[in-house]
CSV table of C-alpha atoms in Angstrom, one decimal:
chain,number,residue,atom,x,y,z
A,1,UNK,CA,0.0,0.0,0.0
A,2,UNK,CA,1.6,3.3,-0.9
A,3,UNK,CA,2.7,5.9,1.8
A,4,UNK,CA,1.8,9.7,1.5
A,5,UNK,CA,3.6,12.6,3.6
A,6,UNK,CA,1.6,15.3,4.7
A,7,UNK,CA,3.2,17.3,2.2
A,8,UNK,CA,1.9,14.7,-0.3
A,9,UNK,CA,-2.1,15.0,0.9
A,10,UNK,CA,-1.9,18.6,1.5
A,11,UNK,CA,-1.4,18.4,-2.4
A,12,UNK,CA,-3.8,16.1,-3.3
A,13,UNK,CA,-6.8,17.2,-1.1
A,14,UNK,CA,-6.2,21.2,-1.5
A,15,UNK,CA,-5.9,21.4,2.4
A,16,UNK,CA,-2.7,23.1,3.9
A,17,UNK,CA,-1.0,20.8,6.4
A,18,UNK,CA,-1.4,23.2,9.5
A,19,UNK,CA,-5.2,22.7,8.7
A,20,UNK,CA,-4.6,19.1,8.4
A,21,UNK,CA,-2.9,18.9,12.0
A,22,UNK,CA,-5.5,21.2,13.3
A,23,UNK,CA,-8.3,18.4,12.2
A,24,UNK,CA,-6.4,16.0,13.8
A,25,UNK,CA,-5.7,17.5,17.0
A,26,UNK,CA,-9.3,18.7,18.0
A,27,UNK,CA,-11.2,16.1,16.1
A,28,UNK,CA,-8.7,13.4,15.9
A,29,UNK,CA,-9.6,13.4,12.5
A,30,UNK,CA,-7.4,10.9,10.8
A,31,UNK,CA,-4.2,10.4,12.8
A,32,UNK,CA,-1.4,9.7,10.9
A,33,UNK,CA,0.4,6.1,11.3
A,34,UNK,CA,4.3,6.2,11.9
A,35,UNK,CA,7.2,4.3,10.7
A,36,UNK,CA,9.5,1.9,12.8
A,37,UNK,CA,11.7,5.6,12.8
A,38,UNK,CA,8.8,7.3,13.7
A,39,UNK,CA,8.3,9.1,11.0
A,40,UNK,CA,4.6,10.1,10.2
A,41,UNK,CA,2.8,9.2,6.9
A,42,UNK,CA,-0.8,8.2,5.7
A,43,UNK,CA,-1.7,5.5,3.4
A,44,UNK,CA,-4.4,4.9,1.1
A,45,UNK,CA,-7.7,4.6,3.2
A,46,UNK,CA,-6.5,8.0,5.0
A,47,UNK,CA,-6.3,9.7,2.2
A,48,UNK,CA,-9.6,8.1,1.0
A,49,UNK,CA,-11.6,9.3,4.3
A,50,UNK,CA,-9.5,13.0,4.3
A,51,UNK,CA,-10.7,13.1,0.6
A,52,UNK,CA,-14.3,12.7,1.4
A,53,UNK,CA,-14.3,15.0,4.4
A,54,UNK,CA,-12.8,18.1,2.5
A,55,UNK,CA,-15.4,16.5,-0.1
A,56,UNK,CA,-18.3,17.8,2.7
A,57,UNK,CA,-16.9,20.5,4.1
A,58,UNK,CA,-16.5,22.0,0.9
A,59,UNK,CA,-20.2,21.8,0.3
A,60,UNK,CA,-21.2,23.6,3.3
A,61,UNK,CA,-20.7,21.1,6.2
A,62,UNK,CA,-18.8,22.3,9.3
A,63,UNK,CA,-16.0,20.1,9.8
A,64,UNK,CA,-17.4,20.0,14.0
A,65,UNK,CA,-20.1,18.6,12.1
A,66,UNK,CA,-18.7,16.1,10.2
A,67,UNK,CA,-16.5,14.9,13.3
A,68,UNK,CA,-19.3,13.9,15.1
A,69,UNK,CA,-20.6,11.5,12.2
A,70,UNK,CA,-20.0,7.4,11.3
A,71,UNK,CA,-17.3,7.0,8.8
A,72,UNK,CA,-20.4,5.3,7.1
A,73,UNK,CA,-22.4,8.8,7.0
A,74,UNK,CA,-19.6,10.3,5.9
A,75,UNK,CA,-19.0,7.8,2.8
A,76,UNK,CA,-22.5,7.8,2.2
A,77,UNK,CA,-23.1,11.7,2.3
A,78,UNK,CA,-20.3,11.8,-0.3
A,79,UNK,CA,-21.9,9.1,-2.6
A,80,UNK,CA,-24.6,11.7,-2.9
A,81,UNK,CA,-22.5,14.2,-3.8
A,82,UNK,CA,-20.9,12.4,-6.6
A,83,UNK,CA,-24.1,12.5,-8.5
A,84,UNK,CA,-24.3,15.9,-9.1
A,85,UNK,CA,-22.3,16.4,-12.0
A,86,UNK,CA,-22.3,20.0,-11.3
A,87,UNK,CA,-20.3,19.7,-8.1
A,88,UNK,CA,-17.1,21.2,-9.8
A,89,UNK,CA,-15.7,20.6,-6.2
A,90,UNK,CA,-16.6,17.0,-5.7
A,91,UNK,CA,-15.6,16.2,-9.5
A,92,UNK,CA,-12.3,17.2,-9.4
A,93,UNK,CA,-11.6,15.4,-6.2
A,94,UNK,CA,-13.1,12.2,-7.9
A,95,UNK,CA,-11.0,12.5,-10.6
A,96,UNK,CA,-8.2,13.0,-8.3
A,97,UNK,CA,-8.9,9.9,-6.6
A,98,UNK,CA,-9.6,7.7,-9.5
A,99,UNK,CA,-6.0,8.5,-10.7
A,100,UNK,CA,-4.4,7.9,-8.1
A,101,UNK,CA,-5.7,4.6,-8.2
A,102,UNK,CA,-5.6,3.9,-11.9
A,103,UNK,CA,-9.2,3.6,-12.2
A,104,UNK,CA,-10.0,3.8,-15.9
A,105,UNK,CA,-13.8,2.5,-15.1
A,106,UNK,CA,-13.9,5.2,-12.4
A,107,UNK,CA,-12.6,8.3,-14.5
A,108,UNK,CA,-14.1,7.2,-17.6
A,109,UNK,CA,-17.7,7.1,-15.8
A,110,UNK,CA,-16.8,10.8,-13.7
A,111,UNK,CA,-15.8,12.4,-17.4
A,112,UNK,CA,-18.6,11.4,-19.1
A,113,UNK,CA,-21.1,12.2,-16.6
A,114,UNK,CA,-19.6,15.9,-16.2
A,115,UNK,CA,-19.7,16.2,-20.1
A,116,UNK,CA,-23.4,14.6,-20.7
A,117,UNK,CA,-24.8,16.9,-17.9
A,118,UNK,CA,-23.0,20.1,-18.3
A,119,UNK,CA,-21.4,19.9,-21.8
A,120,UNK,CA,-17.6,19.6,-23.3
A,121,UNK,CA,-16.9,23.5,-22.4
A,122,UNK,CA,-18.5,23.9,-18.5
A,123,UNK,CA,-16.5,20.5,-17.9
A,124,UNK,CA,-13.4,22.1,-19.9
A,125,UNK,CA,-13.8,25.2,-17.4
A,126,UNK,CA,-14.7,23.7,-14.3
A,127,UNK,CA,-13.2,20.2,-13.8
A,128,UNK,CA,-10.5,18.9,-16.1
A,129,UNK,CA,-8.6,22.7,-16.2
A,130,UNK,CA,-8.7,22.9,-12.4
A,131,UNK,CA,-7.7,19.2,-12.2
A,132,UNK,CA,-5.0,18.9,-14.9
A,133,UNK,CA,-3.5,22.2,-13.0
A,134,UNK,CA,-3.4,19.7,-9.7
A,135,UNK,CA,-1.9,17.1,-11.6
A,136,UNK,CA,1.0,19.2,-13.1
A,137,UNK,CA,2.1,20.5,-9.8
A,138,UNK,CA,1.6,17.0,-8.1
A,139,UNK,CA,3.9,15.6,-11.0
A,140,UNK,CA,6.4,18.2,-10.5
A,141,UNK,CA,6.6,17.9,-7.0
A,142,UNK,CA,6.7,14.1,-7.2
A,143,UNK,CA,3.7,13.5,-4.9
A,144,UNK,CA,2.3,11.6,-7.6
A,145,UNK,CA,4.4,9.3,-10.5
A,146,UNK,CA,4.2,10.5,-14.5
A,147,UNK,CA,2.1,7.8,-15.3
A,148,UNK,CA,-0.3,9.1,-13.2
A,149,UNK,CA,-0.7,11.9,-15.6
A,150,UNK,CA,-0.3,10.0,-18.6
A,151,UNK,CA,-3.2,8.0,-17.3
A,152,UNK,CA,-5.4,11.0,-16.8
A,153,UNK,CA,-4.3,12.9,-20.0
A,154,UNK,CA,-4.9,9.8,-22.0
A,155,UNK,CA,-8.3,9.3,-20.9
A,156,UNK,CA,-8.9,12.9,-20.9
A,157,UNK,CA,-8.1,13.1,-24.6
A,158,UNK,CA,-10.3,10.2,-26.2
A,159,UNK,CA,-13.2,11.6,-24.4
A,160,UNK,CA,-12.5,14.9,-26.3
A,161,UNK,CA,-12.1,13.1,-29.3
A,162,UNK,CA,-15.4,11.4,-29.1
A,163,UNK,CA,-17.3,14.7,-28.6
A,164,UNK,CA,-15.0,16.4,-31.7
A,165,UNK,CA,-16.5,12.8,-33.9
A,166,UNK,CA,-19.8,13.6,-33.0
A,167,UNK,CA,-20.4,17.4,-33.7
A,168,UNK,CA,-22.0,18.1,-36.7
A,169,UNK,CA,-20.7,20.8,-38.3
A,170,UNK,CA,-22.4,23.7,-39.0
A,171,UNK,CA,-22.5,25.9,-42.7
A,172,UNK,CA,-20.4,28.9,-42.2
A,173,UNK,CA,-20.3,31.2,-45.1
A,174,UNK,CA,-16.6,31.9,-45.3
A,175,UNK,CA,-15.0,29.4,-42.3
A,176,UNK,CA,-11.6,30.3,-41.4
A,177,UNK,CA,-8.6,28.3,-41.6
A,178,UNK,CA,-6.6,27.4,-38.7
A,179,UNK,CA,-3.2,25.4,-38.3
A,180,UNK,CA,-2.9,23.5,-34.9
A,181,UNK,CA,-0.1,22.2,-33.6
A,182,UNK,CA,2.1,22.0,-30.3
A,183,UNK,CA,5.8,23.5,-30.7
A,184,UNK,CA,8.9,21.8,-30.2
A,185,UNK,CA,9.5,20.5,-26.0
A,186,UNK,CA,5.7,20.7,-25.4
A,187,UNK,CA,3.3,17.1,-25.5
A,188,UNK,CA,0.6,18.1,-23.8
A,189,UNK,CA,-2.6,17.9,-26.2
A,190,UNK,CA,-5.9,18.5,-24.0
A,191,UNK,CA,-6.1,22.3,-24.5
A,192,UNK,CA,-5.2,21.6,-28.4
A,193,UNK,CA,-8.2,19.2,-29.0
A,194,UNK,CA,-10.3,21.1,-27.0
A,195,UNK,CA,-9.6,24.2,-29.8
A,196,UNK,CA,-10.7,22.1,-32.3
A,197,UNK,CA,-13.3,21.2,-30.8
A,198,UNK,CA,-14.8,24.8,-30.3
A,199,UNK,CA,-13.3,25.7,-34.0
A,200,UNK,CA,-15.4,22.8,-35.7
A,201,UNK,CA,-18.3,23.4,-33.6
A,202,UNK,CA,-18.0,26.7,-34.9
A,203,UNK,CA,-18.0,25.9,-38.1
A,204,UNK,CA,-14.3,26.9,-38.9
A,205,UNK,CA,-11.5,24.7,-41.1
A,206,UNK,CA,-8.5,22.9,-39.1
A,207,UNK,CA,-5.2,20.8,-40.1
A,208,UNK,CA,-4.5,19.3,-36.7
A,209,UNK,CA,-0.4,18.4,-36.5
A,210,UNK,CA,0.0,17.3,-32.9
A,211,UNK,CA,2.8,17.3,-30.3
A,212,UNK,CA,6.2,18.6,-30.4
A,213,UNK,CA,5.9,19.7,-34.2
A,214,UNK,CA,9.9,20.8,-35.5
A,215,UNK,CA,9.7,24.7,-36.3
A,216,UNK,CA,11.1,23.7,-39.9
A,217,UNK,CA,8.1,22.1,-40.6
A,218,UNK,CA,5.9,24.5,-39.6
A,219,UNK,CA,7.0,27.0,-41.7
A,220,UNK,CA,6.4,24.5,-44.9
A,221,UNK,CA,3.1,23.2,-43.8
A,222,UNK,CA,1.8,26.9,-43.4
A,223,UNK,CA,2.9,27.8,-47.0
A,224,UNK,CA,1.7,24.8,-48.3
A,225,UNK,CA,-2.0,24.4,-46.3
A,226,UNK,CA,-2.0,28.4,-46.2
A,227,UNK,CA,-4.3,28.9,-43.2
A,228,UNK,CA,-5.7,32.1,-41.4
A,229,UNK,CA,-4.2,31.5,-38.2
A,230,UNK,CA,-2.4,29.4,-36.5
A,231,UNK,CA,-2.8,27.9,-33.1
A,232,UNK,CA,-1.0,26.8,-30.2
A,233,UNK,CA,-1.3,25.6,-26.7
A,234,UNK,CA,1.4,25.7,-23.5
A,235,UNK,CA,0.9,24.1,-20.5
A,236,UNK,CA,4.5,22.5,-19.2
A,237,UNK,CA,5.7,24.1,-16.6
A,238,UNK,CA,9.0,23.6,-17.5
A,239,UNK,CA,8.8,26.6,-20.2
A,240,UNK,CA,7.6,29.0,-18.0
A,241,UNK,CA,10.4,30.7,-18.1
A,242,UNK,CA,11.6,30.5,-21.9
A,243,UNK,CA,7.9,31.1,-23.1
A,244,UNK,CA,8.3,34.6,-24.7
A,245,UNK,CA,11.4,33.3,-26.3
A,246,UNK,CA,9.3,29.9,-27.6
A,247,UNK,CA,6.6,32.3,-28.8
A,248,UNK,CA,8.7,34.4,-30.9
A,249,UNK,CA,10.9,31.5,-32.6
A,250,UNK,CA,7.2,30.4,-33.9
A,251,UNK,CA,5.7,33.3,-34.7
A,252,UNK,CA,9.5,33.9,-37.0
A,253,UNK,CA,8.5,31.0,-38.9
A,254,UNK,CA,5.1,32.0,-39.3
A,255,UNK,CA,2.9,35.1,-42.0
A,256,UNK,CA,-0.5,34.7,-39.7
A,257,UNK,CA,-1.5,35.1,-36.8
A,258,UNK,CA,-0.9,33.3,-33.7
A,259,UNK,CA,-3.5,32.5,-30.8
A,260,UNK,CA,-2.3,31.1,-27.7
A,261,UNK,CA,-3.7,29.3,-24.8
A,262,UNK,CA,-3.0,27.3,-22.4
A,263,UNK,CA,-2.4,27.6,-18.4
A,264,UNK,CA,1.0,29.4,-19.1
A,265,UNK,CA,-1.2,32.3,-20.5
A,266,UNK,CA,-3.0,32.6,-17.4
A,267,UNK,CA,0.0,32.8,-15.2
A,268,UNK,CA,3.1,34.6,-17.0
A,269,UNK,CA,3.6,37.9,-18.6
A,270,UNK,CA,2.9,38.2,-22.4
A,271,UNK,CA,5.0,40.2,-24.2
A,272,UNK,CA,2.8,42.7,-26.5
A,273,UNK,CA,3.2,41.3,-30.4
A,274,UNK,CA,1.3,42.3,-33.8
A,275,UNK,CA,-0.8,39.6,-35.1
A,276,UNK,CA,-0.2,37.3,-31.6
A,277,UNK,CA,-3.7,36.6,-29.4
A,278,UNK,CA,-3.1,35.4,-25.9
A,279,UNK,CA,-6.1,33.6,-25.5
A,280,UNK,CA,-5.9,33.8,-20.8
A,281,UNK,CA,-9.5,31.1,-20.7
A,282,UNK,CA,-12.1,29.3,-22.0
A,283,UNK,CA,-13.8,32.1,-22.2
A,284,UNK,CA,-11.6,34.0,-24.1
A,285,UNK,CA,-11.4,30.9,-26.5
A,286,UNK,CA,-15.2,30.6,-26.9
A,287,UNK,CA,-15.5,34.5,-27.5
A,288,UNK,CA,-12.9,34.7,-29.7
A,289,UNK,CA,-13.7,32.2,-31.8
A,290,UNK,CA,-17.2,32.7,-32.3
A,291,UNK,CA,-16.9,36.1,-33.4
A,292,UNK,CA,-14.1,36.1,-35.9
């Protein structure tokens, strides 16, 4: 059975470890079990029952509350909650869960409830953006293994697929054409397919290239497909820092112009370019997109 730190479930349940301690101490909420060095850690039913408990008092019960209840209550209070697809809250934590157990059934069945009750983009907004953000700093910080996050972003991305397969696209007088593609030292392709997604839903034109896509060849697929813009997506945190320079080496191999999104956007300063569109959320996406 794996071993988390406190440092580990303050990370996976949101909570900050003081909190965690606090819990502990006036509620003996989930006491930690110690090693033969004494060392404190949790294990996988602890972090199960701390999940379900910041589950609850995230939707309005007082933890005083919640101490005085049955572990049963508690579990069953928080089977309730995971049938409202709207619980953005709740969601993201079952997702969390389901990954850290490598629960395909389980995420698969979370996703596609999300998506049938609230649609691609509320689910894009509200769960798998807020999640994939917890699973990039978890991965960086090694609480949680890269196949974790393979596991997740794999998932994540044939359920986007299916919903891209079953729009029908609509008749749009003069559709614009749009080049997709992730630059060179960036693989992660949720927020791309979730582009094309909103451009064929509305209506537009798209030559979808992928991952990691060499600048050379950028430069020969844009004079040969010739498209209106050009699109791309950064979310590794590892080119935080170069991500003005990455910007400008493709937008030198480029004549259109660029939109970018991704959770980089969001976080880091833009440098001010002609014919470059930081795109900071889904909602700059959707509005962008529908009116152009």
């Amino acid at each position: 059975m794996r071993k988390f730190s406190i440092s580990d479930i303050e990370g996976l349940i949101g909570i900050k470890a003081h909190t965690i301690r606090a819990w502990e101490s006036r509620y003996n909420f989930v006491p930690p079990k110690r090693t033969a060095t004494n060392i404190r850690y949790y294990d996988e039913e602890d972090l199960k029952m701390l999940l379900n408990i910041v589950a609850l008092n995230e939707n309005g019960y007082k933890i005083s509350k919640i101490a005085k209840m049955s572990k049963k209550q508690i579990a069953d209070l928080v089977t309730q909650l995971k049938r409202d697809w709207n619980n953005d809250v709740v969601q993201v934590l079952n997702l969390s869960d389901a990954t850290l157990k490598y629960d395909e059934v389980a995420f698969s069945t979370i996703l596609s409830g999300c998506i049938k009750e609230m649609g691609l983009i509320k689910t894009m907004d509200e769960v798998l953006f807020p999640f994939m953000k917890r699973v990039g700093m978890l991965w960086q910080t090694g609480t949680i293994d890269p196949s974790h996050e393979h596991f997740a972003s794999n998932l994540i991305r044939d359920q986007i697929i299916v919903c891209i397969d079953k729009i029908k696209k609509p008749h749009k007088e003069e559709p614009k054409r749009f080049l997709l593609f992730l630059p060179e030292a960036e693989m992660h392709e949720t927020g791309l397919l979730f582009a094309r997604y909103l451009l064929k839903k509305c209506g537009h034109d798209t030559l979808y290239l992928g991952s990691e896509i060499p600048y050379a060849d950028v430069k020969k697929v844009v004079e040969s497909y010739k498209p209106d813009y050009a699109f791309i997506v950064m979310t590794s945190l590892n080119l935080g820092k170069d991500l003005n320079k990455i910007i400008e080496k493709v937008m030198n191999h480029l004549n259109v112009p660029l939109l970018v999104g991704g959770s980089l956007i969001a976080e880091f300063d833009i440098l001010v370019k002609d014919h470059l569109v930081p795109l900071r959320n889904v909602c700059d996406m959707v509005e962008f997109l529908e009116e152009i």
